[in-house]
């Protein structure tokens, strides 16, 4: 390769500020990326392979829906990957499956079975807006103005069938595992 290192600017007079080239813009993350999709009588394997390619995540799963699927939004519609995840989850719900997106992988889980909490991705509260509302995640929810045990007693009534709540007494917080949409409602 004939790439040359960037030229160092010539020194200016003492005390002068020499401008450097502006930094290159950061490449868009998959969270910002939008895609269009159209599946007509597509085998589920093809849809999940496409999802893996678009998200850059590796599929690791022992179960998946069978048959084919139609997902046909309007031709000019663009979706974030969080919205695509919701579309897939809403469609898979008919066969009682849910897609769980981790940091480097994703897998399909039977929606009527408890999920091993170690398989659910822990995320920061600030990451919730970049996730689909049907996605299952784990967050630490700080409790303000009341004792964590009292908050847990009230809030656990709001959990979905996927939901689990564990108190952290020392930090006066709850570890909440549930769908993003429900965690936002609990907040």
mmCIF file with all atom_site columns, N, CA and C in Angstrom, residues 107-166:
data_model
loop_
_atom_site.group_PDB
_atom_site.id
_atom_site.type_symbol
_atom_site.label_atom_id
_atom_site.label_alt_id
_atom_site.label_comp_id
_atom_site.label_asym_id
_atom_site.label_entity_id
_atom_site.label_seq_id
_atom_site.pdbx_PDB_ins_code
_atom_site.Cartn_x
_atom_site.Cartn_y
_atom_site.Cartn_z
_atom_site.occupancy
_atom_site.B_iso_or_equiv
_atom_site.pdbx_formal_charge
_atom_site.auth_seq_id
_atom_site.auth_comp_id
_atom_site.auth_asym_id
_atom_site.auth_atom_id
_atom_site.pdbx_PDB_model_num
ATOM 1   N N  . UNK A 1 107 ? -30.758 -15.112 19.496 1.00 0.00 ? 107 UNK A N  1
ATOM 2   C CA . UNK A 1 107 ? -31.321 -16.453 19.483 1.00 0.00 ? 107 UNK A CA 1
ATOM 3   C C  . UNK A 1 107 ? -32.835 -16.375 19.551 1.00 0.00 ? 107 UNK A C  1
ATOM 4   N N  . UNK A 1 108 ? -33.456 -17.486 19.199 1.00 0.00 ? 108 UNK A N  1
ATOM 5   C CA . UNK A 1 108 ? -34.909 -17.596 19.239 1.00 0.00 ? 108 UNK A CA 1
ATOM 6   C C  . UNK A 1 108 ? -35.254 -18.426 20.468 1.00 0.00 ? 108 UNK A C  1
ATOM 7   N N  . UNK A 1 109 ? -36.275 -17.980 21.199 1.00 0.00 ? 109 UNK A N  1
ATOM 8   C CA . UNK A 1 109 ? -36.668 -18.678 22.416 1.00 0.00 ? 109 UNK A CA 1
ATOM 9   C C  . UNK A 1 109 ? -38.174 -18.933 22.390 1.00 0.00 ? 109 UNK A C  1
ATOM 10  N N  . UNK A 1 110 ? -38.612 -20.104 22.866 1.00 0.00 ? 110 UNK A N  1
ATOM 11  C CA . UNK A 1 110 ? -40.054 -20.327 22.969 1.00 0.00 ? 110 UNK A CA 1
ATOM 12  C C  . UNK A 1 110 ? -40.664 -19.297 23.920 1.00 0.00 ? 110 UNK A C  1
ATOM 13  N N  . UNK A 1 111 ? -41.677 -18.576 23.460 1.00 0.00 ? 111 UNK A N  1
ATOM 14  C CA . UNK A 1 111 ? -42.259 -17.485 24.243 1.00 0.00 ? 111 UNK A CA 1
ATOM 15  C C  . UNK A 1 111 ? -43.026 -17.973 25.460 1.00 0.00 ? 111 UNK A C  1
ATOM 16  N N  . UNK A 1 112 ? -43.356 -19.248 25.501 1.00 0.00 ? 112 UNK A N  1
ATOM 17  C CA . UNK A 1 112 ? -44.111 -19.758 26.650 1.00 0.00 ? 112 UNK A CA 1
ATOM 18  C C  . UNK A 1 112 ? -43.220 -20.453 27.678 1.00 0.00 ? 112 UNK A C  1
ATOM 19  N N  . UNK A 1 113 ? -41.886 -20.301 27.549 1.00 0.00 ? 113 UNK A N  1
ATOM 20  C CA . UNK A 1 113 ? -40.950 -20.879 28.522 1.00 0.00 ? 113 UNK A CA 1
ATOM 21  C C  . UNK A 1 113 ? -40.173 -19.761 29.203 1.00 0.00 ? 113 UNK A C  1
ATOM 22  N N  . UNK A 1 114 ? -39.832 -19.978 30.486 1.00 0.00 ? 114 UNK A N  1
ATOM 23  C CA . UNK A 1 114 ? -38.995 -19.016 31.216 1.00 0.00 ? 114 UNK A CA 1
ATOM 24  C C  . UNK A 1 114 ? -37.633 -18.904 30.526 1.00 0.00 ? 114 UNK A C  1
ATOM 25  N N  . UNK A 1 115 ? -37.080 -17.715 30.560 1.00 0.00 ? 115 UNK A N  1
ATOM 26  C CA . UNK A 1 115 ? -35.777 -17.469 29.938 1.00 0.00 ? 115 UNK A CA 1
ATOM 27  C C  . UNK A 1 115 ? -34.716 -17.451 31.015 1.00 0.00 ? 115 UNK A C  1
ATOM 28  N N  . UNK A 1 116 ? -33.626 -18.166 30.774 1.00 0.00 ? 116 UNK A N  1
ATOM 29  C CA . UNK A 1 116 ? -32.489 -18.150 31.692 1.00 0.00 ? 116 UNK A CA 1
ATOM 30  C C  . UNK A 1 116 ? -31.985 -16.708 31.763 1.00 0.00 ? 116 UNK A C  1
ATOM 31  N N  . UNK A 1 117 ? -32.010 -16.081 32.953 1.00 0.00 ? 117 UNK A N  1
ATOM 32  C CA . UNK A 1 117 ? -31.617 -14.666 33.052 1.00 0.00 ? 117 UNK A CA 1
ATOM 33  C C  . UNK A 1 117 ? -30.180 -14.397 32.602 1.00 0.00 ? 117 UNK A C  1
ATOM 34  N N  . UNK A 1 118 ? -29.317 -15.408 32.619 1.00 0.00 ? 118 UNK A N  1
ATOM 35  C CA . UNK A 1 118 ? -27.937 -15.175 32.170 1.00 0.00 ? 118 UNK A CA 1
ATOM 36  C C  . UNK A 1 118 ? -27.876 -15.007 30.647 1.00 0.00 ? 118 UNK A C  1
ATOM 37  N N  . UNK A 1 119 ? -28.946 -15.352 29.929 1.00 0.00 ? 119 UNK A N  1
ATOM 38  C CA . UNK A 1 119 ? -28.977 -15.202 28.480 1.00 0.00 ? 119 UNK A CA 1
ATOM 39  C C  . UNK A 1 119 ? -29.554 -13.860 28.039 1.00 0.00 ? 119 UNK A C  1
ATOM 40  N N  . UNK A 1 120 ? -30.140 -13.135 28.991 1.00 0.00 ? 120 UNK A N  1
ATOM 41  C CA . UNK A 1 120 ? -30.751 -11.842 28.680 1.00 0.00 ? 120 UNK A CA 1
ATOM 42  C C  . UNK A 1 120 ? -29.670 -10.768 28.750 1.00 0.00 ? 120 UNK A C  1
ATOM 43  N N  . UNK A 1 121 ? -29.574 -9.916  27.708 1.00 0.00 ? 121 UNK A N  1
ATOM 44  C CA . UNK A 1 121 ? -28.510 -8.915  27.715 1.00 0.00 ? 121 UNK A CA 1
ATOM 45  C C  . UNK A 1 121 ? -28.735 -7.822  28.759 1.00 0.00 ? 121 UNK A C  1
ATOM 46  N N  . UNK A 1 122 ? -27.731 -7.570  29.606 1.00 0.00 ? 122 UNK A N  1
ATOM 47  C CA . UNK A 1 122 ? -27.821 -6.423  30.520 1.00 0.00 ? 122 UNK A CA 1
ATOM 48  C C  . UNK A 1 122 ? -27.496 -5.156  29.721 1.00 0.00 ? 122 UNK A C  1
ATOM 49  N N  . UNK A 1 123 ? -28.327 -4.140  29.851 1.00 0.00 ? 123 UNK A N  1
ATOM 50  C CA . UNK A 1 123 ? -28.070 -2.885  29.140 1.00 0.00 ? 123 UNK A CA 1
ATOM 51  C C  . UNK A 1 123 ? -28.235 -1.722  30.107 1.00 0.00 ? 123 UNK A C  1
ATOM 52  N N  . UNK A 1 124 ? -27.719 -0.576  29.699 1.00 0.00 ? 124 UNK A N  1
ATOM 53  C CA . UNK A 1 124 ? -27.885 0.653   30.478 1.00 0.00 ? 124 UNK A CA 1
ATOM 54  C C  . UNK A 1 124 ? -29.266 1.237   30.166 1.00 0.00 ? 124 UNK A C  1
ATOM 55  N N  . UNK A 1 125 ? -29.834 1.973   31.109 1.00 0.00 ? 125 UNK A N  1
ATOM 56  C CA . UNK A 1 125 ? -31.127 2.623   30.872 1.00 0.00 ? 125 UNK A CA 1
ATOM 57  C C  . UNK A 1 125 ? -31.087 3.520   29.639 1.00 0.00 ? 125 UNK A C  1
ATOM 58  N N  . UNK A 1 126 ? -29.932 4.135   29.386 1.00 0.00 ? 126 UNK A N  1
ATOM 59  C CA . UNK A 1 126 ? -29.805 5.035   28.235 1.00 0.00 ? 126 UNK A CA 1
ATOM 60  C C  . UNK A 1 126 ? -29.912 4.291   26.907 1.00 0.00 ? 126 UNK A C  1
ATOM 61  N N  . UNK A 1 127 ? -29.730 2.975   26.917 1.00 0.00 ? 127 UNK A N  1
ATOM 62  C CA . UNK A 1 127 ? -29.799 2.184   25.685 1.00 0.00 ? 127 UNK A CA 1
ATOM 63  C C  . UNK A 1 127 ? -31.237 1.767   25.341 1.00 0.00 ? 127 UNK A C  1
ATOM 64  N N  . UNK A 1 128 ? -32.166 1.905   26.272 1.00 0.00 ? 128 UNK A N  1
ATOM 65  C CA . UNK A 1 128 ? -33.559 1.490   26.033 1.00 0.00 ? 128 UNK A CA 1
ATOM 66  C C  . UNK A 1 128 ? -34.154 2.071   24.742 1.00 0.00 ? 128 UNK A C  1
ATOM 67  N N  . UNK A 1 129 ? -33.952 3.366   24.431 1.00 0.00 ? 129 UNK A N  1
ATOM 68  C CA . UNK A 1 129 ? -34.564 3.902   23.211 1.00 0.00 ? 129 UNK A CA 1
ATOM 69  C C  . UNK A 1 129 ? -34.041 3.253   21.920 1.00 0.00 ? 129 UNK A C  1
ATOM 70  N N  . UNK A 1 130 ? -32.868 2.627   21.972 1.00 0.00 ? 130 UNK A N  1
ATOM 71  C CA . UNK A 1 130 ? -32.302 1.998   20.779 1.00 0.00 ? 130 UNK A CA 1
ATOM 72  C C  . UNK A 1 130 ? -32.704 0.527   20.649 1.00 0.00 ? 130 UNK A C  1
ATOM 73  N N  . UNK A 1 131 ? -33.589 0.077   21.510 1.00 0.00 ? 131 UNK A N  1
ATOM 74  C CA . UNK A 1 131 ? -34.061 -1.311  21.482 1.00 0.00 ? 131 UNK A CA 1
ATOM 75  C C  . UNK A 1 131 ? -35.530 -1.347  21.107 1.00 0.00 ? 131 UNK A C  1
ATOM 76  N N  . UNK A 1 132 ? -35.938 -2.437  20.481 1.00 0.00 ? 132 UNK A N  1
ATOM 77  C CA . UNK A 1 132 ? -37.344 -2.621  20.140 1.00 0.00 ? 132 UNK A CA 1
ATOM 78  C C  . UNK A 1 132 ? -38.171 -2.828  21.399 1.00 0.00 ? 132 UNK A C  1
ATOM 79  N N  . UNK A 1 133 ? -39.418 -2.399  21.383 1.00 0.00 ? 133 UNK A N  1
ATOM 80  C CA . UNK A 1 133 ? -40.246 -2.502  22.584 1.00 0.00 ? 133 UNK A CA 1
ATOM 81  C C  . UNK A 1 133 ? -40.571 -3.944  22.942 1.00 0.00 ? 133 UNK A C  1
ATOM 82  N N  . UNK A 1 134 ? -40.450 -4.886  21.985 1.00 0.00 ? 134 UNK A N  1
ATOM 83  C CA . UNK A 1 134 ? -40.709 -6.300  22.285 1.00 0.00 ? 134 UNK A CA 1
ATOM 84  C C  . UNK A 1 134 ? -39.468 -7.037  22.759 1.00 0.00 ? 134 UNK A C  1
ATOM 85  N N  . UNK A 1 135 ? -38.306 -6.370  22.742 1.00 0.00 ? 135 UNK A N  1
ATOM 86  C CA . UNK A 1 135 ? -37.057 -7.040  23.126 1.00 0.00 ? 135 UNK A CA 1
ATOM 87  C C  . UNK A 1 135 ? -36.985 -7.235  24.636 1.00 0.00 ? 135 UNK A C  1
ATOM 88  N N  . UNK A 1 136 ? -36.428 -8.365  25.030 1.00 0.00 ? 136 UNK A N  1
ATOM 89  C CA . UNK A 1 136 ? -36.248 -8.665  26.452 1.00 0.00 ? 136 UNK A CA 1
ATOM 90  C C  . UNK A 1 136 ? -34.827 -8.290  26.842 1.00 0.00 ? 136 UNK A C  1
ATOM 91  N N  . UNK A 1 137 ? -34.717 -7.434  27.858 1.00 0.00 ? 137 UNK A N  1
ATOM 92  C CA . UNK A 1 137 ? -33.420 -6.957  28.342 1.00 0.00 ? 137 UNK A CA 1
ATOM 93  C C  . UNK A 1 137 ? -33.439 -6.918  29.863 1.00 0.00 ? 137 UNK A C  1
ATOM 94  N N  . UNK A 1 138 ? -32.270 -6.630  30.416 1.00 0.00 ? 138 UNK A N  1
ATOM 95  C CA . UNK A 1 138 ? -32.142 -6.506  31.869 1.00 0.00 ? 138 UNK A CA 1
ATOM 96  C C  . UNK A 1 138 ? -31.507 -5.153  32.170 1.00 0.00 ? 138 UNK A C  1
ATOM 97  N N  . UNK A 1 139 ? -32.131 -4.405  33.095 1.00 0.00 ? 139 UNK A N  1
ATOM 98  C CA . UNK A 1 139 ? -31.612 -3.093  33.481 1.00 0.00 ? 139 UNK A CA 1
ATOM 99  C C  . UNK A 1 139 ? -31.587 -2.977  35.001 1.00 0.00 ? 139 UNK A C  1
ATOM 100 N N  . UNK A 1 140 ? -30.784 -2.034  35.473 1.00 0.00 ? 140 UNK A N  1
ATOM 101 C CA . UNK A 1 140 ? -30.810 -1.676  36.897 1.00 0.00 ? 140 UNK A CA 1
ATOM 102 C C  . UNK A 1 140 ? -31.621 -0.395  36.990 1.00 0.00 ? 140 UNK A C  1
ATOM 103 N N  . UNK A 1 141 ? -32.711 -0.477  37.736 1.00 0.00 ? 141 UNK A N  1
ATOM 104 C CA . UNK A 1 141 ? -33.639 0.632   37.866 1.00 0.00 ? 141 UNK A CA 1
ATOM 105 C C  . UNK A 1 141 ? -33.489 1.246   39.253 1.00 0.00 ? 141 UNK A C  1
ATOM 106 N N  . UNK A 1 142 ? -32.906 2.457   39.354 1.00 0.00 ? 142 UNK A N  1
ATOM 107 C CA . UNK A 1 142 ? -32.768 3.094   40.670 1.00 0.00 ? 142 UNK A CA 1
ATOM 108 C C  . UNK A 1 142 ? -34.148 3.446   41.238 1.00 0.00 ? 142 UNK A C  1
ATOM 109 N N  . UNK A 1 143 ? -34.304 3.277   42.527 1.00 0.00 ? 143 UNK A N  1
ATOM 110 C CA . UNK A 1 143 ? -35.563 3.607   43.203 1.00 0.00 ? 143 UNK A CA 1
ATOM 111 C C  . UNK A 1 143 ? -35.322 4.851   44.042 1.00 0.00 ? 143 UNK A C  1
ATOM 112 N N  . UNK A 1 144 ? -36.141 5.865   43.819 1.00 0.00 ? 144 UNK A N  1
ATOM 113 C CA . UNK A 1 144 ? -35.987 7.120   44.561 1.00 0.00 ? 144 UNK A CA 1
ATOM 114 C C  . UNK A 1 144 ? -37.254 7.356   45.374 1.00 0.00 ? 144 UNK A C  1
ATOM 115 N N  . UNK A 1 145 ? -37.081 7.791   46.594 1.00 0.00 ? 145 UNK A N  1
ATOM 116 C CA . UNK A 1 145 ? -38.212 8.211   47.404 1.00 0.00 ? 145 UNK A CA 1
ATOM 117 C C  . UNK A 1 145 ? -38.932 7.097   48.139 1.00 0.00 ? 145 UNK A C  1
ATOM 118 N N  . UNK A 1 146 ? -38.469 5.857   48.029 1.00 0.00 ? 146 UNK A N  1
ATOM 119 C CA . UNK A 1 146 ? -39.070 4.770   48.802 1.00 0.00 ? 146 UNK A CA 1
ATOM 120 C C  . UNK A 1 146 ? -38.086 3.624   48.948 1.00 0.00 ? 146 UNK A C  1
ATOM 121 N N  . UNK A 1 147 ? -38.367 2.742   49.877 1.00 0.00 ? 147 UNK A N  1
ATOM 122 C CA . UNK A 1 147 ? -37.503 1.588   50.139 1.00 0.00 ? 147 UNK A CA 1
ATOM 123 C C  . UNK A 1 147 ? -37.692 0.586   49.006 1.00 0.00 ? 147 UNK A C  1
ATOM 124 N N  . UNK A 1 148 ? -36.592 -0.019  48.553 1.00 0.00 ? 148 UNK A N  1
ATOM 125 C CA . UNK A 1 148 ? -36.627 -0.906  47.399 1.00 0.00 ? 148 UNK A CA 1
ATOM 126 C C  . UNK A 1 148 ? -37.609 -2.077  47.583 1.00 0.00 ? 148 UNK A C  1
ATOM 127 N N  . UNK A 1 149 ? -37.711 -2.626  48.789 1.00 0.00 ? 149 UNK A N  1
ATOM 128 C CA . UNK A 1 149 ? -38.617 -3.760  49.020 1.00 0.00 ? 149 UNK A CA 1
ATOM 129 C C  . UNK A 1 149 ? -40.069 -3.341  48.811 1.00 0.00 ? 149 UNK A C  1
ATOM 130 N N  . UNK A 1 150 ? -40.425 -2.132  49.256 1.00 0.00 ? 150 UNK A N  1
ATOM 131 C CA . UNK A 1 150 ? -41.791 -1.641  49.055 1.00 0.00 ? 150 UNK A CA 1
ATOM 132 C C  . UNK A 1 150 ? -42.057 -1.390  47.567 1.00 0.00 ? 150 UNK A C  1
ATOM 133 N N  . UNK A 1 151 ? -41.073 -0.817  46.880 1.00 0.00 ? 151 UNK A N  1
ATOM 134 C CA . UNK A 1 151 ? -41.219 -0.557  45.446 1.00 0.00 ? 151 UNK A CA 1
ATOM 135 C C  . UNK A 1 151 ? -41.388 -1.871  44.689 1.00 0.00 ? 151 UNK A C  1
ATOM 136 N N  . UNK A 1 152 ? -40.585 -2.869  45.059 1.00 0.00 ? 152 UNK A N  1
ATOM 137 C CA . UNK A 1 152 ? -40.672 -4.163  44.379 1.00 0.00 ? 152 UNK A CA 1
ATOM 138 C C  . UNK A 1 152 ? -42.060 -4.776  44.557 1.00 0.00 ? 152 UNK A C  1
ATOM 139 N N  . UNK A 1 153 ? -42.585 -4.690  45.763 1.00 0.00 ? 153 UNK A N  1
ATOM 140 C CA . UNK A 1 153 ? -43.903 -5.262  46.055 1.00 0.00 ? 153 UNK A CA 1
ATOM 141 C C  . UNK A 1 153 ? -44.969 -4.678  45.126 1.00 0.00 ? 153 UNK A C  1
ATOM 142 N N  . UNK A 1 154 ? -44.897 -3.364  44.908 1.00 0.00 ? 154 UNK A N  1
ATOM 143 C CA . UNK A 1 154 ? -45.875 -2.701  44.039 1.00 0.00 ? 154 UNK A CA 1
ATOM 144 C C  . UNK A 1 154 ? -45.589 -2.952  42.557 1.00 0.00 ? 154 UNK A C  1
ATOM 145 N N  . UNK A 1 155 ? -44.311 -2.813  42.167 1.00 0.00 ? 155 UNK A N  1
ATOM 146 C CA . UNK A 1 155 ? -43.961 -2.861  40.750 1.00 0.00 ? 155 UNK A CA 1
ATOM 147 C C  . UNK A 1 155 ? -44.006 -4.260  40.147 1.00 0.00 ? 155 UNK A C  1
ATOM 148 N N  . UNK A 1 156 ? -43.811 -5.305  40.954 1.00 0.00 ? 156 UNK A N  1
ATOM 149 C CA . UNK A 1 156 ? -43.802 -6.644  40.361 1.00 0.00 ? 156 UNK A CA 1
ATOM 150 C C  . UNK A 1 156 ? -45.166 -7.036  39.807 1.00 0.00 ? 156 UNK A C  1
ATOM 151 N N  . UNK A 1 157 ? -46.217 -6.322  40.241 1.00 0.00 ? 157 UNK A N  1
ATOM 152 C CA . UNK A 1 157 ? -47.553 -6.556  39.685 1.00 0.00 ? 157 UNK A CA 1
ATOM 153 C C  . UNK A 1 157 ? -47.621 -6.147  38.212 1.00 0.00 ? 157 UNK A C  1
ATOM 154 N N  . UNK A 1 158 ? -46.697 -5.308  37.777 1.00 0.00 ? 158 UNK A N  1
ATOM 155 C CA . UNK A 1 158 ? -46.695 -4.792  36.410 1.00 0.00 ? 158 UNK A CA 1
ATOM 156 C C  . UNK A 1 158 ? -45.890 -5.650  35.438 1.00 0.00 ? 158 UNK A C  1
ATOM 157 N N  . UNK A 1 159 ? -45.188 -6.665  35.919 1.00 0.00 ? 159 UNK A N  1
ATOM 158 C CA . UNK A 1 159 ? -44.326 -7.468  35.051 1.00 0.00 ? 159 UNK A CA 1
ATOM 159 C C  . UNK A 1 159 ? -45.134 -8.289  34.051 1.00 0.00 ? 159 UNK A C  1
ATOM 160 N N  . UNK A 1 160 ? -44.545 -8.509  32.871 1.00 0.00 ? 160 UNK A N  1
ATOM 161 C CA . UNK A 1 160 ? -45.127 -9.416  31.885 1.00 0.00 ? 160 UNK A CA 1
ATOM 162 C C  . UNK A 1 160 ? -44.760 -10.845 32.298 1.00 0.00 ? 160 UNK A C  1
ATOM 163 N N  . UNK A 1 161 ? -45.268 -11.861 31.600 1.00 0.00 ? 161 UNK A N  1
ATOM 164 C CA . UNK A 1 161 ? -44.856 -13.236 31.922 1.00 0.00 ? 161 UNK A CA 1
ATOM 165 C C  . UNK A 1 161 ? -43.336 -13.466 31.798 1.00 0.00 ? 161 UNK A C  1
ATOM 166 N N  . UNK A 1 162 ? -42.642 -12.633 31.025 1.00 0.00 ? 162 UNK A N  1
ATOM 167 C CA . UNK A 1 162 ? -41.184 -12.752 30.901 1.00 0.00 ? 162 UNK A CA 1
ATOM 168 C C  . UNK A 1 162 ? -40.466 -12.079 32.072 1.00 0.00 ? 162 UNK A C  1
ATOM 169 N N  . UNK A 1 163 ? -41.162 -11.245 32.806 1.00 0.00 ? 163 UNK A N  1
ATOM 170 C CA . UNK A 1 163 ? -40.534 -10.352 33.765 1.00 0.00 ? 163 UNK A CA 1
ATOM 171 C C  . UNK A 1 163 ? -40.067 -10.995 35.048 1.00 0.00 ? 163 UNK A C  1
ATOM 172 N N  . UNK A 1 164 ? -38.918 -10.492 35.515 1.00 0.00 ? 164 UNK A N  1
ATOM 173 C CA . UNK A 1 164 ? -38.334 -10.887 36.802 1.00 0.00 ? 164 UNK A CA 1
ATOM 174 C C  . UNK A 1 164 ? -37.791 -9.607  37.432 1.00 0.00 ? 164 UNK A C  1
ATOM 175 N N  . UNK A 1 165 ? -37.933 -9.505  38.767 1.00 0.00 ? 165 UNK A N  1
ATOM 176 C CA . UNK A 1 165 ? -37.461 -8.324  39.482 1.00 0.00 ? 165 UNK A CA 1
ATOM 177 C C  . UNK A 1 165 ? -36.688 -8.782  40.712 1.00 0.00 ? 165 UNK A C  1
ATOM 178 N N  . UNK A 1 166 ? -35.453 -8.278  40.851 1.00 0.00 ? 166 UNK A N  1
ATOM 179 C CA . UNK A 1 166 ? -34.610 -8.645  41.989 1.00 0.00 ? 166 UNK A CA 1
ATOM 180 C C  . UNK A 1 166 ? -34.168 -7.361  42.684 1.00 0.00 ? 166 UNK A C  1
#
